[in-house]
Short mmCIF file of C-alpha atoms and ligand atoms in Angstrom, two decimals:
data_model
loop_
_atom_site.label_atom_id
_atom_site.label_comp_id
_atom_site.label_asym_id
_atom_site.label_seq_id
_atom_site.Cartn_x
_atom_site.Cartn_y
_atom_site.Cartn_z
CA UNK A 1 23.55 -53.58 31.69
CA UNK A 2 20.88 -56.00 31.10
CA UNK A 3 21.16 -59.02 33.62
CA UNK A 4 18.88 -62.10 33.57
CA UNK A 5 17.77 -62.70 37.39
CA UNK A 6 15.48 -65.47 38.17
CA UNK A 7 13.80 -65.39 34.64
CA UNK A 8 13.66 -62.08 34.36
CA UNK A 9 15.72 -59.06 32.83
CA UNK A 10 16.76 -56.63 35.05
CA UNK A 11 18.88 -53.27 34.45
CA UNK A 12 22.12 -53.23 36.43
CA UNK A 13 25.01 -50.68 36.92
CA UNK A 14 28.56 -52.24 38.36
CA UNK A 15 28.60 -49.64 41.07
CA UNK A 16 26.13 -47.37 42.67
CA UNK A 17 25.47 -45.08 45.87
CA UNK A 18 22.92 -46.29 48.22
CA UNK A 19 22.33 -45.62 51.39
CA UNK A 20 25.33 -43.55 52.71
CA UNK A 21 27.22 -46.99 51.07
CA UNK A 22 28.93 -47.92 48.07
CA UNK A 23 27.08 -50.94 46.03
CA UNK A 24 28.44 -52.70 43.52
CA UNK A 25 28.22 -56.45 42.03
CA UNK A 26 31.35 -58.28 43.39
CA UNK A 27 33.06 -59.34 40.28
CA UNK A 28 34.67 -62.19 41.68
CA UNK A 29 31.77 -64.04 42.22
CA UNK A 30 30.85 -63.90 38.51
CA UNK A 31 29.72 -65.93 36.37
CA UNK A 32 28.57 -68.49 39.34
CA UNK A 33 26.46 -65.94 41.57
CA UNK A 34 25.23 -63.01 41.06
CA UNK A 35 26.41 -60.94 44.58
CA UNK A 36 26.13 -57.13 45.36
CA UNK A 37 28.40 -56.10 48.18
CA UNK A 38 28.35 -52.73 50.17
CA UNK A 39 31.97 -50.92 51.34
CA UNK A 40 30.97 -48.62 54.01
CA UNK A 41 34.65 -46.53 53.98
CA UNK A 42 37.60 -45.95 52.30
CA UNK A 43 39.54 -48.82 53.56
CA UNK A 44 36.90 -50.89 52.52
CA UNK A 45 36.92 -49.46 49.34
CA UNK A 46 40.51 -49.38 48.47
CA UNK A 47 40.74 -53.08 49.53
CA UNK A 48 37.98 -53.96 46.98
CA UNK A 49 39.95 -52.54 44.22
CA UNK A 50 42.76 -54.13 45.29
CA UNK A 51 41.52 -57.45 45.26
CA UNK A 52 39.08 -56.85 42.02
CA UNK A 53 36.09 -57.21 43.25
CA UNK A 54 35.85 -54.51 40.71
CA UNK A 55 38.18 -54.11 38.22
CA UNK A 56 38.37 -52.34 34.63
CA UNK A 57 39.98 -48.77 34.70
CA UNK A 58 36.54 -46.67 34.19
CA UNK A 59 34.84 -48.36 36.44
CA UNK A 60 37.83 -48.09 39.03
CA UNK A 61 37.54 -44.83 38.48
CA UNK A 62 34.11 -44.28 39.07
CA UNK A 63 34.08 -46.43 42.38
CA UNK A 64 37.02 -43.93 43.46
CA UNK A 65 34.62 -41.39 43.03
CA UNK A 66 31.77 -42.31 44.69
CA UNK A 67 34.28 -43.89 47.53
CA UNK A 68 35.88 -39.74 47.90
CA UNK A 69 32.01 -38.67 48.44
CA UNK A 70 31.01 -40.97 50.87
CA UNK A 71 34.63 -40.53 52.93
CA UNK A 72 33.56 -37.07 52.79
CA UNK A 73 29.96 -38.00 54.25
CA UNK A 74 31.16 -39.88 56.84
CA UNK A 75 33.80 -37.38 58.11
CA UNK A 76 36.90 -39.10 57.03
CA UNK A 77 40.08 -37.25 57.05
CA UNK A 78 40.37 -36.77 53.11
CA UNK A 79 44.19 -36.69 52.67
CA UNK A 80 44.45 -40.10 53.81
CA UNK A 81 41.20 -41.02 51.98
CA UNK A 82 42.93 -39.91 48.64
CA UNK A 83 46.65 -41.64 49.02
CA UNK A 84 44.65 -44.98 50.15
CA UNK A 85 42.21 -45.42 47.28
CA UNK A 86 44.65 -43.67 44.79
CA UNK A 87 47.41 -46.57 45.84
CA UNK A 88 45.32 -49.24 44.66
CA UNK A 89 46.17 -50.08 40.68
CA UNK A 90 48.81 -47.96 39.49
CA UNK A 91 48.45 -48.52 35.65
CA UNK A 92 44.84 -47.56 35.21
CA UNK A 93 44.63 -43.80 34.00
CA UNK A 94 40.94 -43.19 34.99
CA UNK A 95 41.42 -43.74 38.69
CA UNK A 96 43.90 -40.48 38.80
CA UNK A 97 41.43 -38.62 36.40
CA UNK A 98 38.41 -39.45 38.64
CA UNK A 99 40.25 -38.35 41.77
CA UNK A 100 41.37 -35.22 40.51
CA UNK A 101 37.77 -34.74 38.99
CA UNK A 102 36.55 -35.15 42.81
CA UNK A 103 38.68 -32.90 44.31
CA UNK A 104 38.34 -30.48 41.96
CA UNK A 105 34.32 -30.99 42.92
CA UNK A 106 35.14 -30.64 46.54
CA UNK A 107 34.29 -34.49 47.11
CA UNK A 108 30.53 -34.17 46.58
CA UNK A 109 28.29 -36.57 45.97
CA UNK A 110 26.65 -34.87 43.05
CA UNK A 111 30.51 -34.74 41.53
CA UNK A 112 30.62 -38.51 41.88
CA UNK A 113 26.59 -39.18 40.59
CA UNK A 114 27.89 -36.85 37.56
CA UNK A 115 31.37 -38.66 37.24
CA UNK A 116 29.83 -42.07 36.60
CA UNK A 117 26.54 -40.69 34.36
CA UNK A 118 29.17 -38.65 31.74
CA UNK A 119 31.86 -41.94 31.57
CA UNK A 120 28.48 -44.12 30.88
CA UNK A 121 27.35 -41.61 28.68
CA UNK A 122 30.46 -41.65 26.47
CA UNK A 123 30.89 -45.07 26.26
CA UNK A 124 27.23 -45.52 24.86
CA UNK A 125 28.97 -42.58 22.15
CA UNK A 126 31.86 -45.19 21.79
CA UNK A 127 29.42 -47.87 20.78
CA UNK A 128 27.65 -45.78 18.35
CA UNK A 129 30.46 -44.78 16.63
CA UNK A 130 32.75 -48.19 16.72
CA UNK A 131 29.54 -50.14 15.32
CA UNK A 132 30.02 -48.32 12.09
CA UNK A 133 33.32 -50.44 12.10
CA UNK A 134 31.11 -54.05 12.23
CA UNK A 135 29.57 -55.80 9.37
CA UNK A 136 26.66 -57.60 9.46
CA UNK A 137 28.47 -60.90 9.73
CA UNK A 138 31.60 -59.10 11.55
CA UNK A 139 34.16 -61.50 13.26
CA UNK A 140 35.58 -59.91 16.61
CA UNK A 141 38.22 -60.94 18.42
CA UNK A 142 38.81 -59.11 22.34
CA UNK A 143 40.20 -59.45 25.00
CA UNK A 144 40.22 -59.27 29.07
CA UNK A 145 36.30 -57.80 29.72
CA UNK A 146 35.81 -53.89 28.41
CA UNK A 147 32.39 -54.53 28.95
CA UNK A 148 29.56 -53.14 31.28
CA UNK A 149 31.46 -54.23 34.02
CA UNK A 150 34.78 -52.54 33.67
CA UNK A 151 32.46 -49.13 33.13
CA UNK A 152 29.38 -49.14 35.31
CA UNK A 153 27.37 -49.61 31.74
CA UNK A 154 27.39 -50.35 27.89
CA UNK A 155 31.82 -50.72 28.53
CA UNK A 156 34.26 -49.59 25.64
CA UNK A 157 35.35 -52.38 23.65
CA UNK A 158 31.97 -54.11 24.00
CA UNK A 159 29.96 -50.78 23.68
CA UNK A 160 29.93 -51.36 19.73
CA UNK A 161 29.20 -54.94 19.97
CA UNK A 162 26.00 -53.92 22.14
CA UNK A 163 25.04 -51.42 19.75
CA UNK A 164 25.35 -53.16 16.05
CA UNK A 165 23.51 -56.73 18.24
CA UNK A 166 20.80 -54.29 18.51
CA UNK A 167 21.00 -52.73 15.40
CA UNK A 168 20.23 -56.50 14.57
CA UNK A 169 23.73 -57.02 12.57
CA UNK A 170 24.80 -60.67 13.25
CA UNK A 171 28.23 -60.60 14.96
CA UNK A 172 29.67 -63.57 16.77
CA UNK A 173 32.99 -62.32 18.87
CA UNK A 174 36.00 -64.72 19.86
CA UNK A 175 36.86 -64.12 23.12
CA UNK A 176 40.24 -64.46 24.91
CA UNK A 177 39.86 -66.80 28.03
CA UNK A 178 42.48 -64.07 29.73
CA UNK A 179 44.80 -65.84 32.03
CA UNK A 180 45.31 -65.02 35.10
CA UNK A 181 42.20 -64.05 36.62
CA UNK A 182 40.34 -65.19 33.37
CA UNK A 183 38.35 -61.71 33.00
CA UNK A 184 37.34 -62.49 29.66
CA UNK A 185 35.50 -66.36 30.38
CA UNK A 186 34.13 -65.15 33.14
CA UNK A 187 33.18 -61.47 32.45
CA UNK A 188 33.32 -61.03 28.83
CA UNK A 189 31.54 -64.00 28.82
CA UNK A 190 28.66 -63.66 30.82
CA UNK A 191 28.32 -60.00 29.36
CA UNK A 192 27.58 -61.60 26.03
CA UNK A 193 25.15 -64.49 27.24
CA UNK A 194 23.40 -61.98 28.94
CA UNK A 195 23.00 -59.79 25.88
CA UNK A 196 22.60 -62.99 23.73
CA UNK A 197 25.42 -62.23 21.68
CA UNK A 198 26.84 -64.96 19.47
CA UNK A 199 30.32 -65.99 20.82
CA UNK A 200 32.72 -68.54 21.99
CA UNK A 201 35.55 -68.83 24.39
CA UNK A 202 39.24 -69.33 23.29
CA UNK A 203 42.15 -70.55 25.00
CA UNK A 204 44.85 -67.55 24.89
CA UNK A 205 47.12 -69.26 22.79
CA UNK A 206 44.25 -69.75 20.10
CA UNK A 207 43.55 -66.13 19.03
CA UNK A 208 46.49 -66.67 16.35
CA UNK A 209 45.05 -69.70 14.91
CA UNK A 210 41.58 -68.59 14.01
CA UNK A 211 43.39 -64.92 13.07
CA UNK A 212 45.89 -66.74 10.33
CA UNK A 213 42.65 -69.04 9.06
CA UNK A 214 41.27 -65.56 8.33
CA UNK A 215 38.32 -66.62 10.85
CA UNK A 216 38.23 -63.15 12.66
CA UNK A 217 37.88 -60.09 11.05
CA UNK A 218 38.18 -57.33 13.23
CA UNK A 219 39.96 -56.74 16.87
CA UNK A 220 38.63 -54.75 19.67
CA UNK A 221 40.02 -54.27 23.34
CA UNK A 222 39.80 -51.51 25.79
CA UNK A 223 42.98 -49.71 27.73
CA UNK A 224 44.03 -48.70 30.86
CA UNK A 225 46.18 -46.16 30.29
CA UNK A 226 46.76 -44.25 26.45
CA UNK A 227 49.85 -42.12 25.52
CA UNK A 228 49.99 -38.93 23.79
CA UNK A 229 51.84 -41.17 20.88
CA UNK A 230 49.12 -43.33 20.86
CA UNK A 231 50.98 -46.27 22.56
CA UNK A 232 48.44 -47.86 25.30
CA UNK A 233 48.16 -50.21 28.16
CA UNK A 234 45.86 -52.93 28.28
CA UNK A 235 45.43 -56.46 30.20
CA UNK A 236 48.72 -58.75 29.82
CA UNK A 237 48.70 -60.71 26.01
CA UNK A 238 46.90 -57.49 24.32
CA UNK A 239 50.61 -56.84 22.85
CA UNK A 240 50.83 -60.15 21.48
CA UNK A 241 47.17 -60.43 19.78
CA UNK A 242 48.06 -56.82 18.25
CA UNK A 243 51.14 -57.87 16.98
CA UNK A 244 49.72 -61.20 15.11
CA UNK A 245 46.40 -58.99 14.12
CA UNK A 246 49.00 -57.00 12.12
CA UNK A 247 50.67 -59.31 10.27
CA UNK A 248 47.35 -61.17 9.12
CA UNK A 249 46.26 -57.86 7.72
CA UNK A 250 43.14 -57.57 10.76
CA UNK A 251 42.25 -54.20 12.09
CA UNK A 252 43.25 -53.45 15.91
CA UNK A 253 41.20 -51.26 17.37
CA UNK A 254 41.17 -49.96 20.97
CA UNK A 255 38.53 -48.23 22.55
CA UNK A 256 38.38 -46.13 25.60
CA UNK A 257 36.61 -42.90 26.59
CA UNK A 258 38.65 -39.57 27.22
CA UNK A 259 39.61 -40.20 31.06
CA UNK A 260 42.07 -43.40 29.44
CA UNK A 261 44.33 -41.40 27.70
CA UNK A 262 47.15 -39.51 29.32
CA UNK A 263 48.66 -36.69 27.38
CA UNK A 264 50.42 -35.74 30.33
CA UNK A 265 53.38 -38.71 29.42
CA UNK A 266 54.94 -39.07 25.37
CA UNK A 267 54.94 -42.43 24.89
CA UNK A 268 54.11 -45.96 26.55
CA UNK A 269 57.47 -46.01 27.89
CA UNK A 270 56.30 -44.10 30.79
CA UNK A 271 53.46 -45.78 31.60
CA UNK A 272 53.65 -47.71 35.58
CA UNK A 273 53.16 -51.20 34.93
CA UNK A 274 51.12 -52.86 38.05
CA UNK A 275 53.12 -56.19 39.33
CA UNK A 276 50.10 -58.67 41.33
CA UNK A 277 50.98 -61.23 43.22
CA UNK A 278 52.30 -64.51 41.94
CA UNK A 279 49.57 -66.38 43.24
CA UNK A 280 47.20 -65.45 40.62
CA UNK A 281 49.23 -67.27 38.24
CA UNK A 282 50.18 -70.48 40.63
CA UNK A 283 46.77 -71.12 41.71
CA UNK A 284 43.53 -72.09 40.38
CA UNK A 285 40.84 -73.20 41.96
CA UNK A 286 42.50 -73.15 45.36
CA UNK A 287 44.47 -75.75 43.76
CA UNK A 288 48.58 -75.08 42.56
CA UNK A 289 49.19 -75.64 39.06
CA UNK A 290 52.64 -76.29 38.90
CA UNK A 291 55.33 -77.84 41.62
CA UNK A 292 55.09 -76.43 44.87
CA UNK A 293 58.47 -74.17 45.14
CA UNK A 294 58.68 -72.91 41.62
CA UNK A 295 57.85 -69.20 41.12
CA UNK A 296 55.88 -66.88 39.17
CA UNK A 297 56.10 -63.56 37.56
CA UNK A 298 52.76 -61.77 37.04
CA UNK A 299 52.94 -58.14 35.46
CA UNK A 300 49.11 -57.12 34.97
CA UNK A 301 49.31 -55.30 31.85
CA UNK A 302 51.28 -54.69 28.85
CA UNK A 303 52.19 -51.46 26.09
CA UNK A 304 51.39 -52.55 22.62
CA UNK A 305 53.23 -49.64 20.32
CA UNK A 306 51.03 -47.30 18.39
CA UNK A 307 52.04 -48.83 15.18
CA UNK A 308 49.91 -51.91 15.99
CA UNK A 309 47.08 -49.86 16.37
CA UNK A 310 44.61 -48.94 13.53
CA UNK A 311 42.42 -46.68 15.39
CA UNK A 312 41.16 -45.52 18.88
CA UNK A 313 37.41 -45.26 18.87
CA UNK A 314 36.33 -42.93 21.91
CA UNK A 315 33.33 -40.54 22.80
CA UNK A 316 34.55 -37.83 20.06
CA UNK A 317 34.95 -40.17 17.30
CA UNK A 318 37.44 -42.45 15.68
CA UNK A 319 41.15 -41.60 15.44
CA UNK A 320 44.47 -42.98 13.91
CA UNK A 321 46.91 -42.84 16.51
CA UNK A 322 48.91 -39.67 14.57
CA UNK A 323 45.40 -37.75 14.46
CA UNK A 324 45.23 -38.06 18.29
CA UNK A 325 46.74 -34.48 19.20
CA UNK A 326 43.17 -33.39 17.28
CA UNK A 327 41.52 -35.40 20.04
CA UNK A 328 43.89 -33.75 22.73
CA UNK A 329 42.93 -30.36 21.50
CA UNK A 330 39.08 -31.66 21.69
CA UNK A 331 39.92 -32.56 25.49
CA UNK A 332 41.18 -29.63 26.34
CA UNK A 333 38.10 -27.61 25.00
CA UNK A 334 35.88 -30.17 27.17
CA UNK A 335 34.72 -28.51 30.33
CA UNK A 336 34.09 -32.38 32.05
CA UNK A 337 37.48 -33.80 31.43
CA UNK A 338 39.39 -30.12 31.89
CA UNK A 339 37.61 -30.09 35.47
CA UNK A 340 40.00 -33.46 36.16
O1 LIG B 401 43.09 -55.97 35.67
P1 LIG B 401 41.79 -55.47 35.11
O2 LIG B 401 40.73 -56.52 35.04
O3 LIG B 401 41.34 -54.21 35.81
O4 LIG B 401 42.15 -55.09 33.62
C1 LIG B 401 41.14 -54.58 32.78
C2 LIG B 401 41.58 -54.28 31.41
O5 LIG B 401 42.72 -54.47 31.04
C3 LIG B 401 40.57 -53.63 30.51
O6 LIG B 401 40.76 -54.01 29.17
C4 LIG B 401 40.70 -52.10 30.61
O7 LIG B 401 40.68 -51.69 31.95
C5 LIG B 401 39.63 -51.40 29.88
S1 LIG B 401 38.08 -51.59 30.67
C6 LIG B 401 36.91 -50.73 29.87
#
């Protein structure tokens, strides 16, 4: 991803290998400073999941991967390894489909290195085929981040934004603020200032507003975890901005490469929905928001049905959700994702 440091543009990836370490831009930082971190084991690396300093289920899965490989440099007793970072976010598909991919590999580094250049690869696929969904003028409402960030490059849901800003189509997206952990002001955000895409910040309870006015024209989020039925889960409030997108007649798309979707469960039903801790919703800015005493409930994510959705745009093209056992059979003849 392109970031503007000091006056100039420099080309970024969320997470890398360097040095026998794991690198990757601490998330939490952002949009105030710019800060790349090292974890040097698999403690370290579980722990940084954990508490987000990345966050977005490709990328989690790709800093799983390059986490297994350096364990395995370093001589770490792999079992343990794999039940620490795989107990880290329990709704986000790719992290099982990475670590499966890496054992599969025997933990090597060249797995990982390969892991995160296909997932990067695809979602560039994802942007060229969702930009023949924009306009030039196109209205685009999403939500959380899906962007560079939550991949290690172009993202999913903003992969087709990228791709028709360069194709020099004039978009300008609306983009959910994202409570808790406001992913989408801070991330989504900065993603599109740095691209010097057209957009503007919205209060979550304002996505219905401009959708009724007839103000936004198209929807696109990402997802952490799909269903074989097509029913997927995505950051908390996705539900709700899929239902309203439906009943003003807008287009809900959801975008994710191959390692999101798990044909391995029926429906959304079955998907493990990860609980964080009330704080995130109490506190902000160190400060509480509401009387000191009262509690909070903060599930992570939400299932929108399949019925809300219009189509999944991945790496092998664009699919309603009852064409998606075509893109299962696709999978299945796909020597990367049948090595995971
Ligand atoms: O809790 P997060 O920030 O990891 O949640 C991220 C999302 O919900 C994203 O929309 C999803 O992982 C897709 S990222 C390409």
């Amino acid at each position: 991803m392109k970031i503007n440091v000091d006056g100039n543009d420099r080309r970024f990836k969320a997470v890398w290998f360097e040095n026998n370490d794991v690198r990757l831009i601490d998330q939490r930082k952002l949009p105030e400073e710019l800060e790349i971190i090292n974890a040097k084991d698999s403690d370290e690396v579980a722990a940084m999941i954990r508490d987000m300093a990345i966050r977005g289920a490709p990328a989690i899965g790709i800093i799983a991967a390059y986490g297994l490989a350096m364990a395995k440099i370093k001589g770490e007793d792999m079992d343990k390894a794999v039940k620490k970072i795989g107990g880290t976010r329990p709704t986000a598909y790719d992290l099982f489909k990475a670590i499966e991919y890496m054992k599969s590999n025997n933990f090597e580094l060249s797995a990982a290195t390969r892991y995160s250049n296909e997932i990067s690869g695809r979602c560039k696929k994802i942007g060229e085929y969702g930009n023949q969904l924009i306009s030039d003028g196109s209205k685009i409402l999403t939500h959380c981040n899906a962007g560079a960030l939550a991949v290690v490059d172009w993202g999913t849901a903003l992969a087709p934004m990228r791709v028709a800003h360069d194709e020099g189509k004039n978009i300008f997206v609306f983009v959910d603020e994202t409570r808790p952990r406001l992913q989408g002001a801070k991330l989504t955000a900065w993603e599109l200032l740095q691209e010097g895409i057209d957009h503007a910040i919205i209060s979550d309870n304002a996505a219905g507003f401009y959708m009724k006015r007839g103000e936004i024209d198209l929807a696109i989020v990402g997802a952490d975890r799909i269903a074989s039925n097509g029913d997927f889960a995505n950051k908390i409030g996705t539900y709700e901005k899929a239902v309203v997108a439906k009943t003003n007649n807008i287009p809900f798309y959801v975008a994710a490469p191959g390692s999101t979707f798990d044909f391995s469960i029926k429906t959304g039903d079955e998907i493990p929905i990860e609980e964080r801790s009330e704080e995130e919703v109490l506190i902000i800015n160190g400060k509480n928001l509401g009387p000191k005493g009262s509690p909070a409930k903060n599930p992570a994510f939400d299932v929108t049905p399949h019925e809300y959705v219009t189509a999944f745009i991945t790496e092998y093209g664009i699919f309603r959700p009852e064409e998606l056992h075509r893109m299962q059979n696709l999978i299945e003849k796909d020597l990367f994702m049948r090595s995971a």
